[in-house]
Coordinates of C-alpha atoms in Angstrom, one line a residue:
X1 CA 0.0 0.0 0.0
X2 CA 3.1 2.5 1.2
X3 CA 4.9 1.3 -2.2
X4 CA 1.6 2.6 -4.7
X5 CA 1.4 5.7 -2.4
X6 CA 4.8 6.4 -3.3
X7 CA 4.5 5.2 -7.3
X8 CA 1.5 7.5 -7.2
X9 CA 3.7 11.0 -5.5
X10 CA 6.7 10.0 -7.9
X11 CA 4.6 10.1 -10.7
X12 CA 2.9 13.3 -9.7
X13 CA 6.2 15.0 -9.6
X14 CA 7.5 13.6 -13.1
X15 CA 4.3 15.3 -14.9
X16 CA 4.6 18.6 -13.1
X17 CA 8.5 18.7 -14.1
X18 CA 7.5 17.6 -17.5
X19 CA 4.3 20.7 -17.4
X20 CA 6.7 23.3 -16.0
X21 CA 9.3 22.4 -18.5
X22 CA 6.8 22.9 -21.2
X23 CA 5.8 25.8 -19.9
X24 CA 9.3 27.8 -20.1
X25 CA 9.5 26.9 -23.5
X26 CA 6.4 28.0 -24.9
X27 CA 7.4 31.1 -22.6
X28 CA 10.6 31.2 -24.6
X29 CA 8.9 31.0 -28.1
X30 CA 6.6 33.1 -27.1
X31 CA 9.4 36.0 -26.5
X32 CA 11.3 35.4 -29.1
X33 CA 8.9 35.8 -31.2
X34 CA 7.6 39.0 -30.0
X35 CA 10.8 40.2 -29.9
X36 CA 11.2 39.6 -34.1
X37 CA 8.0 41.1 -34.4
X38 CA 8.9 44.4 -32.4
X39 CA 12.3 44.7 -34.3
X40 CA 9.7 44.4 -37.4
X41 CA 7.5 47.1 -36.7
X42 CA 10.6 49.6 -35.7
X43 CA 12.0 48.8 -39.1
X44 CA 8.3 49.5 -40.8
X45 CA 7.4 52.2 -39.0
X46 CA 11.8 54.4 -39.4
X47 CA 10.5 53.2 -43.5
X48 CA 7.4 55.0 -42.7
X49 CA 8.6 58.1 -42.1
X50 CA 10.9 58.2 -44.4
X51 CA 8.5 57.7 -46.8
X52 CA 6.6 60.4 -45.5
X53 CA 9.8 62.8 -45.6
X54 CA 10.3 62.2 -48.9
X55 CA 6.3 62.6 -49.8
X56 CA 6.4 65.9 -47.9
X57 CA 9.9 66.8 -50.2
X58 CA 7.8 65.7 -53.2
X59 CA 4.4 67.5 -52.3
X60 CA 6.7 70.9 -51.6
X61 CA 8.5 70.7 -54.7
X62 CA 5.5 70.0 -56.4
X63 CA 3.9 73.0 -54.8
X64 CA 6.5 74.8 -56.0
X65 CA 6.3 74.1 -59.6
X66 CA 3.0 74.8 -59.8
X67 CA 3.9 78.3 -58.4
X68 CA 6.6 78.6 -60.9
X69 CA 3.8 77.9 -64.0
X70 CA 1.4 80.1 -62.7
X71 CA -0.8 78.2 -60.5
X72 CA -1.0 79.8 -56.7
X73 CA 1.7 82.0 -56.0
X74 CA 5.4 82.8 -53.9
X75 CA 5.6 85.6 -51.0
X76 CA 8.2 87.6 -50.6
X77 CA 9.8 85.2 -48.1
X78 CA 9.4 82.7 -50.6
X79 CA 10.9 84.6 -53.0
X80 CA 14.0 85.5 -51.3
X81 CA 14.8 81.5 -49.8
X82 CA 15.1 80.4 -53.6
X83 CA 18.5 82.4 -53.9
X84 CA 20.1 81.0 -51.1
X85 CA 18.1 77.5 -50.8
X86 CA 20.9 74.4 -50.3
X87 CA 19.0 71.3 -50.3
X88 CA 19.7 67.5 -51.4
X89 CA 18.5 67.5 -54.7
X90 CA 20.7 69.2 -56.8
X91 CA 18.4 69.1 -60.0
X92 CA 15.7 71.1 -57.9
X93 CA 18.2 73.3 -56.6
X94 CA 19.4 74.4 -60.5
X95 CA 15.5 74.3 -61.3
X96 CA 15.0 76.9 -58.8
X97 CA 18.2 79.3 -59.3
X98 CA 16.7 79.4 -63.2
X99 CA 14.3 80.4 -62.1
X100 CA 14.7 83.2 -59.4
X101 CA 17.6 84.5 -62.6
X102 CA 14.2 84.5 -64.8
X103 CA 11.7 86.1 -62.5
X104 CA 14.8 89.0 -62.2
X105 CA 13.3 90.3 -65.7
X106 CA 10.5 91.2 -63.9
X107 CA 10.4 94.5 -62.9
X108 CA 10.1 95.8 -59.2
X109 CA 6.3 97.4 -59.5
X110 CA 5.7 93.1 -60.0
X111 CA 4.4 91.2 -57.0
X112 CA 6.4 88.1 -56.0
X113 CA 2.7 86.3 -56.3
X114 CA 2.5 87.5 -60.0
X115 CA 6.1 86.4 -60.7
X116 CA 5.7 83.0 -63.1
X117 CA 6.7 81.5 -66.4
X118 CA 3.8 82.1 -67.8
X119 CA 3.2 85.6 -67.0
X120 CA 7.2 86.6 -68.2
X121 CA 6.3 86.2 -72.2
X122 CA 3.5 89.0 -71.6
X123 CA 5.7 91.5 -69.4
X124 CA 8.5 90.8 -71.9
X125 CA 6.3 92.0 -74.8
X126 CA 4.8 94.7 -73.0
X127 CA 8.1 96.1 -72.0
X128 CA 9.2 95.6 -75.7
X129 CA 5.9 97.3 -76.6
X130 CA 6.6 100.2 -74.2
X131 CA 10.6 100.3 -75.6
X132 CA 9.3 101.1 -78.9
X133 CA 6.7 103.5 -78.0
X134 CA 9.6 105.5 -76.1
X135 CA 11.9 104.9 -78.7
X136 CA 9.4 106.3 -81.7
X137 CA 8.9 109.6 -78.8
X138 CA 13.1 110.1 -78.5
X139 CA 13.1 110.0 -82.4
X140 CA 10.3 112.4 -83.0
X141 CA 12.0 114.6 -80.4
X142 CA 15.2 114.3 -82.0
X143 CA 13.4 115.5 -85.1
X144 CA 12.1 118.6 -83.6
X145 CA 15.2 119.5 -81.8
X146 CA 16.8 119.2 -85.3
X147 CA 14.2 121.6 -86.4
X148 CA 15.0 123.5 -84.1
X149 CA 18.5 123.9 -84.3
X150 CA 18.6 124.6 -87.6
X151 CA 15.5 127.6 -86.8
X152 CA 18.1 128.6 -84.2
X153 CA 21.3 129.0 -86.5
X154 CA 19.6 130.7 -88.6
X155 CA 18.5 133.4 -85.9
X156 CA 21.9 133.2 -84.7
X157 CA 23.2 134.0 -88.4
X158 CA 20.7 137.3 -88.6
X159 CA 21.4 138.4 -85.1
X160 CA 25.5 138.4 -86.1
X161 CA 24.7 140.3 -88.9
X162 CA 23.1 143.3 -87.0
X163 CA 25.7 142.5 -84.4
X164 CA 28.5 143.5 -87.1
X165 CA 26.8 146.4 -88.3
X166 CA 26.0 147.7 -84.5
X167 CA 30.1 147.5 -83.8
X168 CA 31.1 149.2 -86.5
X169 CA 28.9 152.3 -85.6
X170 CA 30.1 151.7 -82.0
X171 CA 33.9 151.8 -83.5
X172 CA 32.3 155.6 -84.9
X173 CA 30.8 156.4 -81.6
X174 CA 33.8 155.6 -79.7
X175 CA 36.6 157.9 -81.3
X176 CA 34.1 160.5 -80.5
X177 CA 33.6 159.5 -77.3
X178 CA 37.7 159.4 -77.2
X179 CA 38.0 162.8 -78.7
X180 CA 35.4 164.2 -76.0
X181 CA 36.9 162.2 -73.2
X182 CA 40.6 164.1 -74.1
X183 CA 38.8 167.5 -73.7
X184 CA 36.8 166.5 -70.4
X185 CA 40.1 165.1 -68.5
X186 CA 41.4 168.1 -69.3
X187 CA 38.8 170.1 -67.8
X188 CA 39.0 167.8 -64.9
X189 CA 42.8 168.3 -64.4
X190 CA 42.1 172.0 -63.5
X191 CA 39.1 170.8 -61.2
X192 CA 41.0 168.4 -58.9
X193 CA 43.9 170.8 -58.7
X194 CA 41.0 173.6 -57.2
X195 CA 39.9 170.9 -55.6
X196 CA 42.8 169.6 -53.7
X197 CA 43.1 173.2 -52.5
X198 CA 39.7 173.4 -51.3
X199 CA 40.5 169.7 -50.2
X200 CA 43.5 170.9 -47.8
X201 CA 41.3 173.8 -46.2
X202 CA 39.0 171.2 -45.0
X203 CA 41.1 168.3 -43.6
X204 CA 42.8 171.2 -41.8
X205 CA 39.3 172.3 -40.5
X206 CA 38.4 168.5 -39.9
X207 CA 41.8 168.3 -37.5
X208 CA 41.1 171.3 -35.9
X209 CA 36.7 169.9 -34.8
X210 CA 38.0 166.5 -34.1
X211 CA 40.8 167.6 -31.6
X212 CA 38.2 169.7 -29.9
X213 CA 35.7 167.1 -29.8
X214 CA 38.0 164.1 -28.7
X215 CA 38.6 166.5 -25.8
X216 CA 35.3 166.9 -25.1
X217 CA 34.5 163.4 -25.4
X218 CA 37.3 163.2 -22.7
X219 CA 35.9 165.4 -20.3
X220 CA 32.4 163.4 -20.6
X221 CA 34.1 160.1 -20.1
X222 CA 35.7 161.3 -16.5
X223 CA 32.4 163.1 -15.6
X224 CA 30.6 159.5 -16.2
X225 CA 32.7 157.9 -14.5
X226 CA 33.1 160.3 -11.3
X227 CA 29.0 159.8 -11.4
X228 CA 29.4 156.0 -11.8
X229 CA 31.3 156.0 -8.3
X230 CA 29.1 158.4 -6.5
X231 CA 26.1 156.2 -7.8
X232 CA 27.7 153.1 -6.2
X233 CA 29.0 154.4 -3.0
X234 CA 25.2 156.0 -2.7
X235 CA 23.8 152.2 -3.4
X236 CA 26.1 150.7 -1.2
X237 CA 25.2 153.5 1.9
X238 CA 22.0 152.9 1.0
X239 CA 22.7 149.2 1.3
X240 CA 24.2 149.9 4.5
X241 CA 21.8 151.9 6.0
X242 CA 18.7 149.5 5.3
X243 CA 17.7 146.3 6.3
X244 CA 15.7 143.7 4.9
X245 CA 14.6 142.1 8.3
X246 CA 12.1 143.8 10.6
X247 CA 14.6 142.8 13.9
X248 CA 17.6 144.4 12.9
X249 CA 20.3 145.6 15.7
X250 CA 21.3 149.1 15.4
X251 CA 23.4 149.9 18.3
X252 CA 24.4 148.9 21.9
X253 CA 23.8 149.3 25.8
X254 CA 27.4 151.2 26.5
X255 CA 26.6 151.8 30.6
X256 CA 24.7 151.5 33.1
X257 CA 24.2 153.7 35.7
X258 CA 23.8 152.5 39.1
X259 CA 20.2 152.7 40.0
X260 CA 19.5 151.0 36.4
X261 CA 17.0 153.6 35.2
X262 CA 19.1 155.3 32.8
X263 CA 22.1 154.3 30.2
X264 CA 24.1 155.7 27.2
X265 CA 24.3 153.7 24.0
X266 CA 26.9 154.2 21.3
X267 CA 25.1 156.1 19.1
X268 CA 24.8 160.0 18.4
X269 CA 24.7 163.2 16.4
X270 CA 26.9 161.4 14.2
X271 CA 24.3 158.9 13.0
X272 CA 21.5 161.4 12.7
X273 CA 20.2 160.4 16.4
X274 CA 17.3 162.4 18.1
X275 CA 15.9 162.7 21.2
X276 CA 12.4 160.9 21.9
X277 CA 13.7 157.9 19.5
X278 CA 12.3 154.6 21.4
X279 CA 14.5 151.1 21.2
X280 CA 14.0 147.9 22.6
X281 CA 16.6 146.2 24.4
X282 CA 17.4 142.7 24.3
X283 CA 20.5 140.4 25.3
X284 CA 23.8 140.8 23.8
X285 CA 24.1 137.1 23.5
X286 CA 21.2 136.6 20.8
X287 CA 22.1 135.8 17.8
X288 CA 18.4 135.0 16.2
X289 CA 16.7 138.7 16.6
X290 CA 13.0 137.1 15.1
X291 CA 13.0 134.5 18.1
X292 CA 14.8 137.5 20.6
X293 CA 11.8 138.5 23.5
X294 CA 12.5 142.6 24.2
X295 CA 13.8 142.5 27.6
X296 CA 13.1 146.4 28.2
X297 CA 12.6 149.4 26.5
X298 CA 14.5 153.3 26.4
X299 CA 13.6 156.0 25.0
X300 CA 17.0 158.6 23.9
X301 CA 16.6 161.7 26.1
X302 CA 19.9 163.4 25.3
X303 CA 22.6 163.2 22.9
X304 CA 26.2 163.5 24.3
X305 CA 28.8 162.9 22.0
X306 CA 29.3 162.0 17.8
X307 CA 28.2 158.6 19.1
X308 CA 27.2 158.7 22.6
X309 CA 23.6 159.3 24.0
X310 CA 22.1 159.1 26.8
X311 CA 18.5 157.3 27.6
X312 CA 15.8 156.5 30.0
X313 CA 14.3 153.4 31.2
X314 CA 10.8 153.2 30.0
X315 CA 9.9 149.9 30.0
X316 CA 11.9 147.8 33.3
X317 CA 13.1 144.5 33.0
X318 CA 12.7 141.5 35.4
X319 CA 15.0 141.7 38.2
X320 CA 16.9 138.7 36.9
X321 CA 17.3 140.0 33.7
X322 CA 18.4 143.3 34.1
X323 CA 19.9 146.0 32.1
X324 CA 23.9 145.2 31.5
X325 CA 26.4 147.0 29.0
X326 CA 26.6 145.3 26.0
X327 CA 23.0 144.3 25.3
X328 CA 21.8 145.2 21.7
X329 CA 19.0 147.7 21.1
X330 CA 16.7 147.6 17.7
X331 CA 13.6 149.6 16.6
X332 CA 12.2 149.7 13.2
X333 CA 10.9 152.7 13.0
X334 CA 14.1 154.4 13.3
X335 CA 16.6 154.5 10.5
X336 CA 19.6 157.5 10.5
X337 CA 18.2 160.4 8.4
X338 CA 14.6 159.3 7.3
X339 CA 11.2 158.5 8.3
X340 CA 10.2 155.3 8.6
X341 CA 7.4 154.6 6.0
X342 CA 5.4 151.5 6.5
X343 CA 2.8 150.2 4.1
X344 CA -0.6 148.3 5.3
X345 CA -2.6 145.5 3.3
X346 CA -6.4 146.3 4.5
X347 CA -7.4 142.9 5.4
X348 CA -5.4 143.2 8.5
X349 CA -7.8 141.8 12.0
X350 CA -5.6 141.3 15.0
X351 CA -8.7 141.2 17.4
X352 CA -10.9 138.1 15.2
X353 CA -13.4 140.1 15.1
X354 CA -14.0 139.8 11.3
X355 CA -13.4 143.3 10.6
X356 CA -10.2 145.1 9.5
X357 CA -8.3 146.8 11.9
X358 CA -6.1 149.3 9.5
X359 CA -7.7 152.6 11.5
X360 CA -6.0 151.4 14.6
X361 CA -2.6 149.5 13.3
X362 CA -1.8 153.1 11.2
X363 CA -2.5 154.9 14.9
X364 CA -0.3 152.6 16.5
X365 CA 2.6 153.0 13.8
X366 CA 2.0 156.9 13.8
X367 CA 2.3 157.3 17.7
X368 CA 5.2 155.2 17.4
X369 CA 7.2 157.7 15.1
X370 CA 7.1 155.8 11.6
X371 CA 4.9 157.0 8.4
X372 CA 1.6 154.9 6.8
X373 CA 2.8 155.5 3.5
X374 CA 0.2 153.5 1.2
X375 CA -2.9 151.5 2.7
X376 CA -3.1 148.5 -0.2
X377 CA -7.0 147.1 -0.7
X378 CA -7.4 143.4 -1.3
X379 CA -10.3 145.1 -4.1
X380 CA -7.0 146.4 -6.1
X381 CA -7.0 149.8 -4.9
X382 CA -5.1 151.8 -2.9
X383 CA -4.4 155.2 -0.9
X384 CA -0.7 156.6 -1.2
X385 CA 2.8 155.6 -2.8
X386 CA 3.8 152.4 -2.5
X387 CA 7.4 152.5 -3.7
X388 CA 11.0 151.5 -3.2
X389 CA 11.0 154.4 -0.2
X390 CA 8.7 151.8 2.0
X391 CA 10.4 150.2 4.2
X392 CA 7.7 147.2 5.5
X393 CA 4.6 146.1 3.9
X394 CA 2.5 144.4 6.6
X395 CA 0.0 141.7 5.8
X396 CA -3.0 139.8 8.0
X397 CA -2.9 136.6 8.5
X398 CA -3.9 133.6 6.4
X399 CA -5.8 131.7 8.3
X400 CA -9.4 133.4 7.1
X401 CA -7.9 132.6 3.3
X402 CA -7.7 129.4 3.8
X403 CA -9.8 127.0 1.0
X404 CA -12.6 129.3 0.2
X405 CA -12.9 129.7 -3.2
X406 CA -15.2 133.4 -2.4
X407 CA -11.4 134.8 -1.3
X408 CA -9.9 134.3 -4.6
X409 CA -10.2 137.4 -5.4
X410 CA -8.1 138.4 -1.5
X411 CA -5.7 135.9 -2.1
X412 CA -4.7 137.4 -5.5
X413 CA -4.6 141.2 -4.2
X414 CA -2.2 139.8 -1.4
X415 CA 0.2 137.3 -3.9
X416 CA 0.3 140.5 -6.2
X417 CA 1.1 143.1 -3.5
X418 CA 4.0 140.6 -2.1
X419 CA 5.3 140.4 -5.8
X420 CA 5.3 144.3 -5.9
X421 CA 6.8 144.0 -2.3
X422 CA 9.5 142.2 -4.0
X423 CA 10.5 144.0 -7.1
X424 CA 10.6 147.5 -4.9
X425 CA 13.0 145.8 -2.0
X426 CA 10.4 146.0 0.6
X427 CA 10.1 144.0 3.7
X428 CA 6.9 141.8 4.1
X429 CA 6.0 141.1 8.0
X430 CA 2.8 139.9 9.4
X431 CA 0.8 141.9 11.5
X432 CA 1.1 140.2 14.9
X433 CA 5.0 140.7 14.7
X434 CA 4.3 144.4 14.4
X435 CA 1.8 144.4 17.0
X436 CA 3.7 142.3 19.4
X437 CA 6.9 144.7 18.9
X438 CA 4.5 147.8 19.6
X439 CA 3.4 146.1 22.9
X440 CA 6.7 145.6 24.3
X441 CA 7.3 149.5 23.3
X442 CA 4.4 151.3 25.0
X443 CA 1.7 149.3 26.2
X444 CA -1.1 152.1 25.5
X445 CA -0.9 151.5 22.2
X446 CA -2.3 148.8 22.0
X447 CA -5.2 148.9 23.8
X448 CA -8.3 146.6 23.2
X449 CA -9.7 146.5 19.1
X450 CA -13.4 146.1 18.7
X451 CA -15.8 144.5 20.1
X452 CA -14.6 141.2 20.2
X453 CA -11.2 141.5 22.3
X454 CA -11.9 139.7 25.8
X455 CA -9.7 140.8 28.8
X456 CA -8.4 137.7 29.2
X457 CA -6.6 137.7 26.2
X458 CA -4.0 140.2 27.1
X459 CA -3.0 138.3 30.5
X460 CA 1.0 138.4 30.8
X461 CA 2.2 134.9 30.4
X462 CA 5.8 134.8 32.7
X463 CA 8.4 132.5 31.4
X464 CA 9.0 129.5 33.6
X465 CA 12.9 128.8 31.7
X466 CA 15.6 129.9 34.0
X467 CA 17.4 131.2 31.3
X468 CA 15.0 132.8 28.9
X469 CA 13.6 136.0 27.9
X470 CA 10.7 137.2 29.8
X471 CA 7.8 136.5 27.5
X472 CA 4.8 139.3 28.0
X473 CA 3.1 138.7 24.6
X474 CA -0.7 138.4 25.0
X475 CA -2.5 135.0 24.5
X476 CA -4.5 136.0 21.8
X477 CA -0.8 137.2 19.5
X478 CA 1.2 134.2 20.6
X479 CA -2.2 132.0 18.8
X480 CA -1.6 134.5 15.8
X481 CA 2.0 133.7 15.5
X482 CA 1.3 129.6 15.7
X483 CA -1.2 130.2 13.1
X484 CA 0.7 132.1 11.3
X485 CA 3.5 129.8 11.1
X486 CA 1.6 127.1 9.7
X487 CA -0.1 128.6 7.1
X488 CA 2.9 131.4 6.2
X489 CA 3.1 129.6 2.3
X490 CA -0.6 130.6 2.1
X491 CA 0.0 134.2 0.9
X492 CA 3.4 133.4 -1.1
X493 CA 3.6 134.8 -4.9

């Protein structure tokens, strides 16, 4: 029973061997012969395209005979490549450099498109056509111009004649002329010799007038320029003796006399000084006058020397800042020899009352010894001179101006009187500047504007810095001059 078991396992085994061994071969046909048949289709499908290649080739070169008998056309592009065209068939390639050489008999007004074999016979018998049309014109031309000539000689022939005939009588006419030409230079012999004498007189008399007036023009040239250098040292004094800021030093604080009331500065009869002139005084140290705070204020009371005066104490300072030689001392309205002339814009309001002020800014500028030359209207008119002689034109402020298109018309009076300002060398200054500088001179003139001005407003604010200025400029003028500083390109030509 074990022995069949074992007959039955061994035989089991032998078939599978035999199955698998089958198996790998088929397998191995199987491959090879897909592998013959994959090598086969490469091959078919390289001749393929190949085929194709040489179908596209044909198709092109059959496209472009066609072209070359007339049927569809070449572009430009076209055109051009057949010149310079290199490829493998070098039958084609002499096919189509005879032809780009023929299609050069066309001429340029000839489209590429329109450029063909069969179309050359007609243009060539056209042109022929056209060759012998010209060529009948040139001869029938020629012809005339023959004519012409001929005409023309025979003119020429006439017109010698008469040409002859008028030299011979010009031969007659000029031995008389010579004959009469003898006689007049003899006649005009005698006349240049009275001339020459009459000739000598006047370059003598010529001499004479040109000495004089080459010593006149002398005299003139030395005059000119003695009035050339008086005219520039006058500019330059002039120069000298004005300044184109409102807070400009003019002297100093020489001493002090003990109880501090009264001082002498170093200036006098010399620089055209008079008693009652008012200054304000402010520390020697300051450099930046627009940003200096008036510390106190004299007014000249006698004049002691060429440049020495003496002055009171109008205005006291603080008790720490008092009065020491060496301070510096300003006022605008004051300038050696003249009157201060100051002109106004009329939209001036200092108290925001919406109302101009220009009554009581003149008063102020009157009592304090300077001259309201000209009072400028924003409506283009205006009252006095307004010249080179003005020393400041003060403007309002430009807040109010600000985007409203209704103040145009303001805006334009103000831009314009600046520009004017300008040309004539006059200072601009706002009006708060003045008014604060008038303050700090003599508090009575400026006392409360309209209706609108609250006491409150003109409360003295006292510095708190140990080492500044004492400030006594109202509330309502230190607003002004923050406003003022951020709008001040309002107004600007």
């Amino acid at each position: 029973m074990a022995a069949r078991d074992d007959s039955v396992i061994r035989g089991s085994l032998i078939a599978s061997l035999i199955f698998l061994v089958l198996s790998l071969a088929l397998n191995f046909f199987f491959w090879s012969w897909g592998d013959t048949q994959a090598e086969t289709a490469a091959g078919a499908k390289e001749r393929l395209q190949t085929r194709d290649s040489e179908l596209r080739e044909m198709q092109s070169q059959a496209t472009l005979m066609k072209a070359m008998l007339g049927v569809g056309g070449l572009s430009q592009a076209q055109f051009d490549q057949l010149t310079s065209s290199s490829g493998d068939d070098p039958e084609m390639e002499i096919i189509e450099q005879n032809f780009a050489r023929d299609m050069a008999l066309f001429g340029p007004e000839v489209d590429p498109q329109n450029r063909n074999y069969p179309a050359l016979p007609d243009f060539l018998v056209n042109a022929i056509r056209n060759r012998n049309v010209q060529y009948s014109q040139a001869r029938d031309e020629a012809t005339q111009i023959r004519s012409q000539a001929d005409s023309d000689i025979e003119v020429a022939l006439k017109a010698q004649e008469v040409a002859e005939k008028s030299r011979d009588d010009a031969n007659k006419k000029l031995e008389t002329e010579q004959a009469k030409f003898a006689e007049d230079r003899q006649q005009m012999k005698l006349t240049t010799e009275r001339t020459s004498d009459s000739l000598q007189k006047k370059i003598a008399e010529f001499t004479t007038y040109r000495n004089k007036v080459t010593a006149e023009i002398n005299e003139l040239q030395q005059l000119e320029s003695r009035l050339s250098n008086t005219i520039e040292n006058q500019r330059q004094e002039l120069v000298r003796l004005r300044s184109t800021n409102f807070e400009s030093t003019q002297g100093l604080i020489s001493y002090v006399y003990r109880d501090g009331n009264v001082v002498t500065i170093n200036l006098g009869s010399a620089d055209e000084l008079t008693p009652g002139v008012t200054f304000g005084v402010i520390d020697g140290d300051e450099t930046r006058l627009q940003d200096a705070k008036i510390k106190a204020t004299i007014q000249v009371t006698k004049l002691l020397g060429d440049h020495r005066a003496e002055a009171r104490v109008v205005a006291l300072p603080e008790i720490r800042y008092p009065i020491i030689p060496g301070d510096q001392i300003y006022s605008p309205f004051w300038s050696p020899g003249r009157r201060v002339k100051i002109a106004l814009m009329d939209n001036i309001d200092i108290d925001d009352d919406n109302r101009p002020d220009t009554t009581e800014i003149s008063s102020m500028i009157r009592a304090a010894g300077a001259e309201v030359a000209a009072i400028l209207r924003t409506d283009g008119t205006r009252e006095g001179t307004f010249d080179s002689s003005v020393r400041f034109l003060v403007i309002g402020e430009a807040e109010r101006l600000d985007d409203q298109a209704e103040n145009a018309s303001e805006i334009a009076a103000v831009g314009k009187a600046k520009a004017e300002a300008t040309e004539n060398g006059v200072t601009v200054i706002p009006a708060w500047k003045l008014q604060a500088y008038l303050k700090t001179i003599d508090d009575s003139l400026t006392t409360p504007l309209g209706s609108a001005v609250r006491g409150r407003d003109f409360a003295p604010e006292k510095s708190l810095a140990p080492k500044s200025l004492p400030n006594n400029l109202p509330k309502i003028y230190t607003e002004q001059k923050e406003r003022v500083q951020r709008n001040n390109e309002i107004l600007r030509p």
